[in-house]
N, CA and C of each residue as an Amber inpcrd file, in Angstrom:
protein
   678
  87.5710000 125.2160000 -84.4180000  88.8640000 125.7780000 -84.0330000
  89.5370000 126.3940000 -85.2580000  89.8730000 127.6820000 -85.1480000
  90.5770000 128.3350000 -86.2530000  92.0590000 128.0230000 -86.1510000
  92.6200000 127.4870000 -87.2140000  94.0540000 127.2200000 -87.2470000
  94.6520000 127.9630000 -88.4310000  95.9420000 128.2500000 -88.3290000
  96.6280000 128.9640000 -89.3910000  96.9650000 128.0150000 -90.5370000
  97.3230000 128.6040000 -91.6650000  97.7780000 127.8070000 -92.8010000
  99.0210000 127.0070000 -92.4360000  99.9080000 127.6140000 -91.6730000
 101.1260000 126.9160000 -91.2510000 100.7910000 125.6770000 -90.4340000
  99.8240000 125.7860000 -89.5390000  99.4230000 124.6360000 -88.7290000
  98.7950000 123.5440000 -89.6040000  98.0080000 123.9450000 -90.5780000
  97.4160000 122.9630000 -91.4810000  98.4980000 122.2280000 -92.2650000
  99.4800000 122.9650000 -92.7550000 100.5780000 122.3500000 -93.4950000
 101.3740000 121.4000000 -92.6090000 101.5820000 121.7910000 -91.3510000
 102.3310000 120.9460000 -90.4250000 101.5580000 119.6740000 -90.1220000
 100.2520000 119.7810000 -89.9550000  99.4290000 118.5970000 -89.7040000
  99.4900000 117.6190000 -90.8800000  99.4900000 118.1320000 -92.0950000
  99.6020000 117.2640000 -93.2650000 100.9680000 116.5800000 -93.3070000
 101.9820000 117.2650000 -92.8230000 103.3430000 116.7280000 -92.8800000
 103.5940000 115.6510000 -91.8240000 103.0340000 115.8140000 -90.6380000
 103.3230000 114.8910000 -89.5380000 102.5570000 113.5800000 -89.6960000
 103.2650000 112.4650000 -89.6260000 102.6170000 111.1620000 -89.6540000
 101.7670000 111.0100000 -88.3910000 100.5140000 110.6070000 -88.5620000
  99.5800000 110.5740000 -87.4370000 100.0550000 109.6590000 -86.3130000
 100.6170000 108.5120000 -86.6510000 100.9870000 107.5300000 -85.6380000
 102.4050000 107.7270000 -85.1070000 103.3760000 107.8640000 -86.0180000
 104.7670000 107.9720000 -85.5750000 105.1460000 109.3800000 -85.1430000
 104.4540000 110.3800000 -85.6910000 104.7950000 111.7640000 -85.3810000
 106.0030000 112.2780000 -86.1280000 106.5030000 111.5080000 -87.0950000
 107.6580000 111.9210000 -87.8990000 107.1680000 112.8090000 -89.0430000
 107.9050000 113.8720000 -89.3210000 107.5460000 114.7700000 -90.4160000
 107.9510000 114.1640000 -91.7540000 106.9920000 114.0880000 -92.6780000
 107.2650000 113.6030000 -94.0230000 107.6550000 114.7790000 -94.9160000
 108.6160000 114.5430000 -95.8310000 109.1050000 115.6220000 -96.7070000
 109.4350000 116.8510000 -95.8780000 110.1860000 116.6470000 -94.8040000
 110.3690000 117.6890000 -93.7990000 111.0270000 118.9430000 -94.3450000
 111.9690000 118.7890000 -95.2820000 112.6660000 119.9670000 -95.7990000
 111.7180000 120.8770000 -96.5770000 111.0260000 120.2950000 -97.5640000
 110.0850000 121.0860000 -98.3570000 108.9190000 121.5850000 -97.5080000
 108.4700000 120.7380000 -96.5730000 107.3700000 121.1550000 -95.7030000
 107.7610000 122.3570000 -94.8520000 109.0300000 122.4310000 -94.4460000
 109.4930000 123.5720000 -93.6620000 109.3530000 124.8790000 -94.4130000
 109.7110000 124.8580000 -95.7080000 109.5410000 126.0830000 -96.5200000
 108.0630000 126.4430000 -96.6230000 107.2220000 125.4220000 -96.8160000
 105.7900000 125.6910000 -96.9590000 105.1930000 126.2420000 -95.6710000
 105.6300000 125.7280000 -94.5220000 105.1310000 126.2310000 -93.2350000
 105.4930000 127.6940000 -93.0600000 106.7410000 128.0440000 -93.3420000
 107.1480000 129.4560000 -93.2630000 106.3450000 130.3060000 -94.2370000
 106.1060000 129.7600000 -95.4250000 105.2790000 130.4740000 -96.3960000
 103.8450000 130.6080000 -95.9400000 103.3450000 129.5940000 -95.2080000
 101.9830000 129.6600000 -94.6970000 101.7900000 130.8050000 -93.7210000
 102.7810000 131.0220000 -92.8610000 102.7060000 132.1510000 -91.9170000
 102.6890000 133.4730000 -92.6760000 103.5400000 133.5700000 -93.6840000
 103.5850000 134.7960000 -94.4810000 102.2810000 134.9950000 -95.2480000
 101.7300000 133.8990000 -95.7530000 100.4640000 133.9840000 -96.4880000
  99.3300000 134.4450000 -95.5860000  99.2810000 133.9190000 -94.3630000
  98.2310000 134.3440000 -93.4400000  98.3600000 135.8260000 -93.1130000
  99.5810000 136.3090000 -92.9720000  99.7820000 137.7390000 -92.7120000
  99.3430000 138.5670000 -93.9180000  99.5450000 138.0350000 -95.1140000
  99.0730000 138.7330000 -96.3130000  97.5520000 138.7500000 -96.3660000
  96.9280000 137.5990000 -96.0500000  95.4660000 137.5310000 -96.0450000
  94.8640000 138.4540000 -94.9880000  95.6180000 138.6640000 -93.8930000
  95.1520000 139.5480000 -92.8200000  95.4650000 141.0120000 -93.0920000
  96.0880000 141.3030000 -94.2230000  96.3920000 142.6880000 -94.5790000
  97.5720000 143.2810000 -93.8310000  98.4270000 142.4180000 -93.2910000
  99.5710000 142.9110000 -92.5160000 100.8360000 143.0690000 -93.3520000
 100.9640000 142.2770000 -94.4150000 102.1330000 142.3730000 -95.2800000
 101.6850000 142.3610000 -96.7320000 102.5610000 142.8590000 -97.5930000
 102.3400000 142.8090000 -99.0330000 103.6050000 142.2810000 -99.6860000
 103.4430000 141.5630000-100.7950000 104.5710000 141.0760000-101.5720000
 104.4230000 141.5740000-102.9950000 105.4930000 142.1390000-103.5210000
 105.4880000 142.6430000-104.8870000 106.8450000 142.3600000-105.5050000
 106.8380000 141.5920000-106.5960000 108.0750000 141.2080000-107.2810000
 109.0700000 140.5780000-106.3170000 108.5300000 139.7200000-105.4310000
 109.3800000 138.9670000-104.5300000 109.8840000 139.7320000-103.3300000
 109.3980000 140.9480000-103.1110000 109.8460000 141.7620000-101.9870000
 108.7150000 141.9820000-100.9940000 109.0650000 141.9960000 -99.7060000
 108.0790000 142.0820000 -98.6370000 108.0000000 143.5010000 -98.0890000
 106.7860000 143.9510000 -97.8590000 106.5440000 145.2140000 -97.1600000
 105.5580000 144.9540000 -96.0300000 105.8710000 145.4340000 -94.8350000
 104.9210000 145.3670000 -93.7270000 103.9960000 146.5660000 -93.8470000
 102.7150000 146.3200000 -94.0470000 101.7590000 147.3900000 -94.2980000
 100.9560000 147.7820000 -93.0630000 100.9130000 146.8880000 -92.0700000
 100.1270000 147.1490000 -90.8640000 100.7290000 146.3320000 -89.7270000
 101.1730000 147.0030000 -88.6680000 101.8180000 146.3140000 -87.5470000
 100.8350000 145.9400000 -86.4450000  99.5480000 146.1860000 -86.6630000
  98.5450000 145.8580000 -85.6570000  98.4730000 144.3530000 -85.4400000
  98.5200000 143.8770000 -84.1900000  98.4350000 142.4350000 -83.9450000
  97.1460000 141.8390000 -84.5160000  97.2420000 140.5860000 -84.9480000
  96.0860000 139.8980000 -85.5120000  95.2340000 139.2310000 -84.4340000
  95.8290000 139.0100000 -83.2540000  95.1420000 138.2810000 -82.1970000
  95.5000000 136.8110000 -82.1580000  96.2300000 136.3340000 -83.1610000
  96.7060000 134.9560000 -83.1600000  98.1660000 134.9590000 -82.7020000
  98.5040000 134.2730000 -81.6080000  99.8650000 134.3350000 -81.0670000
 100.9380000 133.9140000 -82.0660000 100.6530000 132.8880000 -82.8580000
 101.6390000 132.4010000 -83.8210000 101.9170000 133.4460000 -84.8890000
 100.8710000 134.0720000 -85.4170000 101.0400000 135.0930000 -86.4450000
 101.6410000 136.3680000 -85.8730000 101.2490000 136.7380000 -84.6710000
 101.7510000 137.9870000 -84.0900000 103.2360000 137.8930000 -83.7550000
 103.6790000 136.7170000 -83.3170000 105.1120000 136.5150000 -83.0920000
 105.8790000 136.6710000 -84.4080000 105.3210000 136.0960000 -85.4750000
 105.9920000 136.1830000 -86.7640000 105.9660000 137.6090000 -87.3080000
 104.8530000 138.3270000 -87.1070000 104.7480000 139.7100000 -87.5610000
 105.7840000 140.5820000 -86.8640000 105.9840000 140.3480000 -85.5860000
 106.9790000 141.1230000 -84.8400000 108.3890000 140.8530000 -85.3650000
 108.7030000 139.5840000 -85.5830000 110.0170000 139.2170000 -86.1110000
 110.2280000 139.8140000 -87.5120000 109.1950000 139.6970000 -88.3250000
 109.2860000 140.1660000 -89.7010000 109.4430000 141.6810000 -89.7530000
 108.6940000 142.3830000 -88.9210000 108.7890000 143.8460000 -88.8870000
 110.1950000 144.2890000 -88.5130000 110.7850000 143.6160000 -87.5380000
 112.1490000 143.9480000 -87.1230000 113.1380000 143.6790000 -88.2530000
 112.9660000 142.5540000 -88.9290000 113.8880000 142.1810000 -90.0180000
 113.7620000 143.1390000 -91.1980000 112.5390000 143.4400000 -91.6110000
 112.3410000 144.3670000 -92.7270000 112.8990000 145.7450000 -92.3860000
 112.7570000 146.1500000 -91.1140000 113.2460000 147.4590000 -90.6890000
 114.7530000 147.6090000 -90.7980000 115.4850000 146.4930000 -90.7950000
 116.9440000 146.5560000 -90.9210000 117.3990000 146.5790000 -92.3740000
 116.4550000 146.3950000 -93.2860000 116.7840000 146.3580000 -94.6980000
 116.6070000 147.7370000 -95.3440000 117.3760000 147.9850000 -96.3900000
 117.1570000 149.1890000 -97.1930000 115.8060000 149.0640000 -97.8900000
 115.1430000 150.1890000 -98.1860000 113.8420000 150.1310000 -98.8450000
 113.8800000 149.2750000-100.1120000 112.9230000 148.3580000-100.2120000
 112.8260000 147.5100000-101.3900000 113.7880000 146.3380000-101.4170000
 114.5110000 146.1010000-100.3340000 115.5290000 145.0400000-100.3190000
 115.1260000 143.8340000 -99.4690000 113.9380000 143.8410000 -98.9180000
 113.4880000 142.7110000 -98.0890000 112.8630000 141.6540000 -99.0020000
 113.6510000 140.6530000 -99.3750000 113.2060000 139.6480000-100.3350000
 112.5230000 138.4810000 -99.6330000 111.4210000 138.0350000-100.2280000
 110.6570000 136.9310000 -99.6390000 111.5020000 135.6730000 -99.5300000
 112.2730000 135.3540000-100.5740000 113.0890000 134.1420000-100.5440000
 114.1050000 134.1930000 -99.4140000 114.6860000 135.3590000 -99.1710000
 115.6530000 135.4990000 -98.0840000 114.9810000 135.3120000 -96.7290000
 113.7870000 135.8790000 -96.5730000 113.0720000 135.7270000 -95.3120000
 112.6970000 134.2670000 -95.0670000 112.1870000 133.5800000 -96.0830000
 111.8070000 132.1850000 -95.9310000 113.0130000 131.3180000 -95.5730000
 114.1500000 131.6040000 -96.1960000 115.3760000 130.8700000 -95.8910000
 115.7950000 131.0970000 -94.4480000 115.6630000 132.3240000 -94.0030000
 116.0470000 132.6770000 -92.6400000 115.0830000 132.1080000 -91.6030000
 113.7990000 132.0370000 -91.9550000 112.7560000 131.8000000 -90.9560000
 112.2600000 130.3720000 -90.8790000 112.5220000 129.5330000 -91.8770000
 111.7600000 128.2840000 -91.9570000 111.9750000 127.3580000 -90.7690000
 113.2010000 127.2600000 -90.2520000 113.4270000 126.3510000 -89.1230000
 112.6970000 126.8350000 -87.8710000 112.7820000 128.1410000 -87.6050000
 112.0940000 128.7110000 -86.4530000 110.5790000 128.6130000 -86.6240000
 110.1160000 128.8100000 -87.8460000 108.6800000 128.7320000 -88.1230000
 108.1360000 127.3410000 -87.8190000 108.8790000 126.3250000 -88.1870000
 108.4430000 124.9520000 -87.9200000 108.3720000 124.7000000 -86.4180000
 109.4020000 125.0940000 -85.6860000 109.4030000 124.8780000 -84.2290000
 108.2310000 125.5910000 -83.5660000 107.9940000 126.8300000 -83.9540000
 106.9010000 127.6000000 -83.3560000 105.5430000 126.9890000 -83.6900000
 105.4080000 126.5030000 -84.9190000 104.1380000 125.9300000 -85.3520000
 103.8530000 124.6130000 -84.6380000 104.8630000 123.7660000 -84.5110000
 104.6780000 122.4980000 -83.7990000 104.3420000 122.7630000 -82.3310000
 105.0110000 123.7340000 -81.7380000 104.7200000 124.0790000 -80.3410000
 103.2670000 124.5240000 -80.1920000 102.7870000 125.2920000 -81.1480000
 101.3990000 125.7530000 -81.1050000 100.4200000 124.5810000 -81.2430000
 100.7490000 123.6230000 -82.0960000  99.8970000 122.4420000 -82.2350000
  99.8470000 121.6530000 -80.9260000 100.9820000 121.5940000 -80.2250000
 101.0130000 120.9280000 -78.9170000 100.1360000 121.6780000 -77.9160000
 100.2450000 123.0010000 -77.9100000  99.4520000 123.8120000 -76.9810000
  97.9630000 123.6450000 -77.2370000  97.5750000 123.4560000 -78.4720000
  96.1650000 123.2720000 -78.8260000  95.6770000 121.8480000 -78.5350000
  96.6030000 120.9410000 -78.2580000  96.2280000 119.5650000 -78.0070000
  95.9830000 118.7540000 -79.2630000  96.4720000 119.2310000 -80.4130000
  96.2800000 118.5130000 -81.6680000  97.3420000 117.4410000 -81.8730000
  98.5460000 117.6780000 -81.3740000  99.6040000 116.6680000 -81.3710000
 100.2010000 116.6350000 -79.9730000 100.9590000 115.5750000 -79.6960000
 101.6200000 115.4570000 -78.4050000 103.1060000 115.2220000 -78.6420000
 103.9310000 115.8460000 -77.8320000 105.3760000 115.6770000 -77.9870000
 105.8480000 114.4260000 -77.2640000 106.6130000 113.6050000 -77.9850000
 107.2580000 112.4380000 -77.3940000 108.7550000 112.5660000 -77.6010000
 109.5210000 112.3630000 -76.5470000 110.9700000 112.5330000 -76.6120000
 111.6610000 111.2440000 -76.1980000 112.6790000 110.8830000 -76.9370000
 113.4850000 109.7260000 -76.5720000 114.9220000 109.9760000 -77.0480000
 115.8180000 109.0750000 -76.6760000 117.2170000 109.2130000 -77.0780000
 117.6280000 108.0410000 -77.9720000 118.2690000 108.3700000 -79.0810000
 118.7920000 107.3650000 -79.9890000 120.1750000 106.9550000 -79.5070000
 120.3930000 105.6590000 -79.3770000 121.6590000 105.1210000 -78.8680000
 121.9650000 105.6400000 -77.4700000 120.9050000 106.0790000 -76.7730000
 121.0890000 106.5830000 -75.4250000 121.7470000 107.9380000 -75.3480000
 121.9630000 108.5740000 -76.5200000 122.7250000 109.8330000 -76.5300000
 121.9680000 110.9960000 -77.1600000 121.4170000 110.7640000 -78.3460000
 120.9010000 111.8690000 -79.1460000 119.3920000 112.0360000 -78.9480000
 118.9660000 113.1980000 -78.4520000 117.5300000 113.3980000 -78.2290000
 116.7620000 113.5240000 -79.5460000 115.6480000 112.8300000 -79.6280000
 114.7900000 112.8760000 -80.8090000 113.3670000 113.1530000 -80.3520000
 112.7130000 114.0890000 -81.0120000 111.3250000 114.4180000 -80.6750000
 110.3950000 114.0400000 -81.8140000 109.2630000 113.4940000 -81.4600000
 108.2330000 113.1340000 -82.4260000 106.9120000 113.7230000 -81.9620000
 105.9850000 113.9100000 -82.9250000 104.7350000 114.5940000 -82.5940000
 103.5450000 113.8400000 -83.1850000 103.1750000 112.7010000 -82.5840000
 102.0070000 111.9580000 -83.0760000 100.7000000 112.7000000 -82.7920000
  99.6930000 112.3210000 -83.5220000  98.3900000 112.9760000 -83.4270000
  97.7170000 112.6960000 -82.0830000  97.1290000 113.7260000 -81.5030000
  96.3560000 113.5790000 -80.2770000  94.8690000 113.8240000 -80.5310000
  94.5620000 114.7420000 -81.4500000  93.1820000 115.0770000 -81.8090000
  93.1440000 115.2330000 -83.3260000  92.4820000 114.3020000 -83.9970000
  92.4820000 114.3050000 -85.4550000  91.3610000 115.0910000 -86.0950000
  90.5550000 115.7920000 -85.3180000  89.3690000 116.4480000 -85.8720000
  89.7240000 117.5520000 -86.8660000  90.7520000 118.3290000 -86.5610000
  91.1250000 119.4410000 -87.4380000  91.6790000 118.9130000 -88.7630000
  92.5370000 117.8980000 -88.6860000  93.0990000 117.3500000 -89.9240000
  92.0210000 116.6740000 -90.7650000  91.0690000 116.0090000 -90.1270000
  89.9770000 115.3780000 -90.8910000  89.1760000 116.4300000 -91.6440000
  88.8640000 117.5420000 -90.9800000  88.1210000 118.6260000 -91.6420000
  88.9290000 119.2060000 -92.7830000  90.2380000 119.3550000 -92.5610000
  91.1280000 119.8880000 -93.5930000  91.1480000 118.9720000 -94.8140000
  91.3230000 117.6860000 -94.5820000  91.3800000 116.7520000 -95.7070000
  90.0270000 116.6560000 -96.4290000  88.9510000 116.8430000 -95.7000000
  87.6330000 116.8460000 -96.3400000  87.4970000 118.0430000 -97.2820000
  88.0100000 119.2090000 -96.8660000  87.9930000 120.3910000 -97.7320000
  88.8130000 120.1550000 -98.9860000  90.0060000 119.6040000 -98.8200000
  90.8650000 119.3400000 -99.9730000  90.2260000 118.3170000-100.9120000
  89.6090000 117.2990000-100.3390000  88.9510000 116.2760000-101.1520000
  87.8180000 116.8700000-101.9740000  87.0430000 117.7420000-101.3630000
  85.9340000 118.3740000-102.0860000  86.4290000 119.1540000-103.2950000
  87.5750000 119.8100000-103.1370000  88.1130000 120.6410000-104.2140000
  88.8010000 119.8060000-105.2820000  89.5890000 118.8120000-104.8710000
  90.4020000 118.0580000-105.8290000  89.6310000 116.8950000-106.4440000
  88.9800000 116.1000000-105.6290000  88.2600000 114.9350000-106.1600000
  86.9360000 115.3080000-106.8040000  86.2250000 116.2670000-106.1930000
  84.8710000 116.5930000-106.6500000  84.7790000 117.9360000-107.3690000
  85.9300000 118.5910000-107.5430000  86.0300000 119.8260000-108.3260000
  85.1110000 120.9380000-107.8260000  84.9160000 120.9830000-106.5090000
  84.1970000 122.1260000-105.9490000  85.1020000 123.3560000-105.9530000
  84.5030000 124.5350000-105.9780000  85.2810000 125.7730000-105.9710000
  85.8770000 125.9860000-104.5820000  87.1740000 126.2740000-104.4890000
  87.7880000 126.4750000-103.1780000  87.5040000 127.8600000-102.6300000
  87.4640000 127.9660000-101.2950000  87.4670000 129.3000000-100.7110000
  88.9080000 129.8200000-100.7460000  89.0870000 131.0850000-100.3500000
  90.3990000 131.7160000-100.4820000  91.4580000 130.9770000 -99.6780000
  91.1440000 130.5920000 -98.4490000  92.1400000 129.9380000 -97.6020000
  92.5360000 128.5680000 -98.1620000  91.5520000 127.8020000 -98.6260000
  91.8710000 126.4940000 -99.1860000  92.6890000 126.6350000-100.4580000
  92.3410000 127.6060000-101.2880000  93.1100000 127.8430000-102.5070000
  94.5370000 128.2800000-102.1810000  94.6900000 129.0910000-101.1420000
  96.0240000 129.5120000-100.7290000  96.8320000 128.3200000-100.2400000
  96.2130000 127.4640000 -99.4460000  96.8830000 126.2610000 -98.9610000
  97.3390000 125.3930000-100.1290000  96.4880000 125.2100000-101.1100000
  96.8340000 124.4030000-102.2810000  97.9740000 125.0370000-103.0520000
  97.9600000 126.3620000-103.1750000  99.0520000 127.0500000-103.8680000
 100.3860000 126.8220000-103.1630000 100.3720000 126.8250000-101.8410000
 101.5950000 126.5860000-101.0820000 102.0630000 125.1380000-101.2390000
 101.1400000 124.1960000-101.1600000 101.4950000 122.7920000-101.3710000
 102.0610000 122.5790000-102.7720000 101.4650000 123.2270000-103.7480000
 101.9240000 123.0920000-105.1330000 103.3100000 123.7100000-105.3040000
 103.5150000 124.8790000-104.7140000 104.8160000 125.5340000-104.8360000
 105.9400000 124.7110000-104.2320000 105.6540000 124.0430000-103.1210000
 106.6640000 123.2130000-102.4490000 106.6680000 121.7750000-102.9630000
 105.8150000 121.4830000-103.9470000 105.7300000 120.1550000-104.5580000
 105.4010000 119.0780000-103.5180000 104.4220000 119.3970000-102.6880000
 104.0010000 118.4930000-101.6200000 102.6540000 117.8460000-101.9400000
 102.4400000 117.5240000-103.1950000 101.1700000 116.9570000-103.6340000
 100.8350000 115.6660000-102.8860000 101.8490000 114.8470000-102.6410000
 101.6090000 113.5420000-102.0200000 101.2260000 113.6500000-100.5460000
 101.5750000 114.7450000 -99.8920000 101.1580000 114.9150000 -98.5030000
  99.6430000 115.0050000 -98.4030000  99.0460000 115.6640000 -99.3610000
  97.5940000 115.8460000 -99.3340000  96.8520000 114.6360000 -99.8910000
  97.4140000 114.0190000-100.9530000  96.7250000 112.9120000-101.6190000
  97.7130000 111.7970000-101.9620000  98.1550000 111.0540000-100.9500000
  99.1180000 109.9820000-101.2120000  98.5510000 108.8420000-102.0470000
  97.2160000 108.7340000-102.1100000  96.5810000 107.6060000-102.7920000
  96.1280000 107.9210000-104.2120000  96.3330000 109.1530000-104.6780000
  95.9310000 109.5320000-106.0300000  97.1500000 109.6580000-106.9390000
  96.9860000 109.4270000-108.2410000  98.1050000 109.6260000-109.1640000
  98.6340000 111.0620000-109.0660000  99.9460000 111.1850000-108.9760000
 100.5440000 112.5060000-108.7850000 100.1720000 113.4540000-109.9240000
 100.1570000 112.9440000-111.1630000  99.8710000 113.8050000-112.3070000
  98.4830000 114.4290000-112.1890000  97.5170000 113.6490000-111.7290000
  96.1500000 114.1650000-111.5750000  96.1030000 115.2690000-110.5150000
  96.7450000 115.0120000-109.3670000  96.7510000 116.0010000-108.2870000
  97.5030000 117.2600000-108.7080000  98.6430000 117.0690000-109.3480000
  99.4630000 118.2090000-109.7440000  98.7250000 119.1000000-110.7330000
  98.0000000 118.4960000-111.6770000  97.2530000 119.2750000-112.6590000
  96.1810000 120.1230000-111.9900000  95.4420000 119.5330000-111.0860000
  94.3730000 120.2720000-110.3980000  94.9530000 121.3460000-109.4840000
  96.0420000 121.0160000-108.7850000  96.7080000 122.0170000-107.9490000
  97.1660000 123.2030000-108.7940000  97.7430000 122.9120000-109.9610000
  98.2430000 123.9780000-110.8360000  97.1090000 124.8820000-111.3080000
  95.9610000 124.2830000-111.6200000  94.7970000 125.0710000-112.0500000
  94.3690000 126.0450000-110.9520000  94.3280000 125.5500000-109.7230000
  93.8880000 126.3790000-108.6020000  94.9320000 127.4380000-108.2710000
  96.2050000 127.0480000-108.2810000  97.2740000 127.9950000-107.9590000
  97.3220000 129.1530000-108.9390000  96.9340000 128.9040000-110.1800000
  96.9510000 129.9500000-111.2030000  95.6490000 130.7230000-111.2820000
  94.6560000 130.3250000-110.5000000  93.3290000 130.9160000-110.6070000
  93.2000000 132.2840000-109.9690000  92.1460000 132.9870000-110.3370000
  91.8500000 134.3280000-109.8050000  90.8650000 134.1670000-108.6520000
  91.3550000 133.6630000-107.4990000  90.4970000 133.3360000-106.3740000
  90.6350000 134.2990000-105.2160000  91.5130000 135.2800000-105.3370000
  91.6900000 136.2700000-104.2680000  91.7230000 137.6540000-104.8870000
  91.6390000 138.6710000-104.0510000  91.7590000 140.0330000-104.5410000
  93.1190000 140.2660000-105.1710000  93.2430000 141.3450000-105.9210000
  94.4710000 141.5940000-106.6710000  95.7090000 141.5990000-105.7830000
  95.6660000 142.3570000-104.6840000  96.8580000 142.5030000-103.8590000
  97.2240000 141.2000000-103.1620000  96.2240000 140.5140000-102.6000000
  96.4900000 139.2450000-101.9130000  96.9010000 138.1800000-102.9210000
  96.2000000 138.1060000-104.0430000  96.5530000 137.1270000-105.0680000
  97.9710000 137.3140000-105.5600000  98.3770000 138.5490000-105.7530000
  99.7400000 138.8410000-106.1810000 100.7490000 138.4110000-105.1300000
 100.4190000 138.6690000-103.8580000 101.3220000 138.2860000-102.7700000
 101.5070000 136.7800000-102.7340000 100.4210000 136.0240000-102.8520000
 100.5210000 134.5690000-102.7900000 101.2780000 134.0330000-104.0000000
 101.0460000 134.5990000-105.1750000 101.7750000 134.1330000-106.3570000
 103.2680000 134.3970000-106.2060000 103.6300000 135.5730000-105.6950000
 105.0390000 135.8940000-105.4500000 105.6710000 134.8780000-104.5050000
 104.9550000 134.5760000-103.4390000 105.5020000 133.6640000-102.4460000
 105.5810000 132.2500000-102.9860000 104.5800000 131.8370000-103.7650000
 104.6030000 130.4970000-104.3420000 105.8220000 130.3300000-105.2510000
 106.1300000 131.3560000-106.0190000 107.3140000 131.3090000-106.8890000
 108.5820000 131.1780000-106.0520000 108.6560000 131.9480000-104.9620000
 109.8380000 131.8830000-104.0890000 109.9820000 130.4970000-103.4770000
 108.8810000 129.9310000-102.9870000 108.9280000 128.5990000-102.3780000
 109.2970000 127.5470000-103.4190000 108.7340000 127.6600000-104.6080000
 109.0450000 126.6940000-105.6630000 110.5240000 126.7220000-106.0100000
 111.1040000 127.9260000-106.0870000 112.5270000 128.0490000-106.4110000
 113.3850000 127.4250000-105.3140000 113.0470000 127.7010000-104.0660000
 113.8040000 127.1490000-102.9400000 113.6640000 125.6260000-102.9030000
 112.4470000 125.1280000-103.1100000 112.2100000 123.6860000-103.0770000
 112.9910000 122.9830000-104.1770000 113.0680000 123.6130000-105.3510000
 113.8130000 123.0110000-106.4540000 115.2960000 122.9130000-106.1310000
 115.8460000 123.9670000-105.5460000 117.2660000 123.9560000-105.1640000
 117.5120000 122.9000000-104.0970000 116.6020000 122.8230000-103.1170000
 116.7400000 121.8430000-102.0270000 116.7200000 120.4270000-102.5870000
 115.7980000 120.1450000-103.5030000 115.6890000 118.8010000-104.0870000
 116.9320000 118.4660000-104.9070000 117.4360000 119.4350000-105.6700000
 118.6350000 119.1980000-106.4760000 119.8460000 118.9380000-105.6010000
 119.9570000 119.6810000-104.5050000 121.0760000 119.4950000-103.5900000
 121.0230000 118.1130000-102.9340000 119.8160000 117.7030000-102.5370000
 119.6570000 116.3810000-101.9230000 119.9800000 115.2670000-102.9190000
 119.5680000 115.4270000-104.1770000 119.8440000 114.4180000-105.1860000
 121.3380000 114.3140000-105.4640000 122.0050000 115.4600000-105.5080000
 123.4520000 115.4590000-105.7470000 124.1870000 114.7640000-104.6130000
 123.7490000 115.0540000-103.3780000 124.3810000 114.4300000-102.2240000
 124.1800000 112.9200000-102.2300000 122.9870000 112.4700000-102.6630000
 122.7070000 111.0390000-102.6900000 123.5780000 110.3240000-103.7240000
 123.8110000 110.9580000-104.8630000 124.6330000 110.3640000-105.9140000
 126.0960000 110.2730000-105.4740000 126.5770000 111.3360000-104.8550000
 127.9710000 111.3600000-104.4260000 128.1630000 110.5460000-103.1490000
């Protein structure tokens, strides 16, 4: 089963048993970035100096990506030339991207939606695992690259770059020392594993996600202190 980078990131974020999203704020930025990265890998968008250009409006055939391509094309079209910033798009899109991605995982039968009310009033939705085969394959790929230092393919390297940018190292390897995982992620994120245009797009987006994640973490820390 072919799944998008966004779906892979969402699967890593969702707790298999409880269905609760771990590191949900940072994971949301990474999921939105995953959709953008897949569109870049498909040759539909380009990123240069943090700005987005839609280069091809042809549908990819994946409903999740095509919905995002349509939204993105409309948004970029309302901007002055050169003013469509990746960070602005990710900020605008991340909540919707998460909802769309989780819905797609439900449609594929990979997770199941469970709904209940807290205190009998507030609806809460959780998404526990229904079919773990895709996540097992994903974690096996990551293990081969991080634990055994195998060379990543482009998609796996892109996924690692997104996880590194959002500082989600523990989602992929909760049982390994963070410093070890972070070092290997950094090596891969900085590597020349994609063509010039795609590699540049992913690096631009990783920088945008890292900046947003840093601001989000600082804001959360300030709120906790106060």
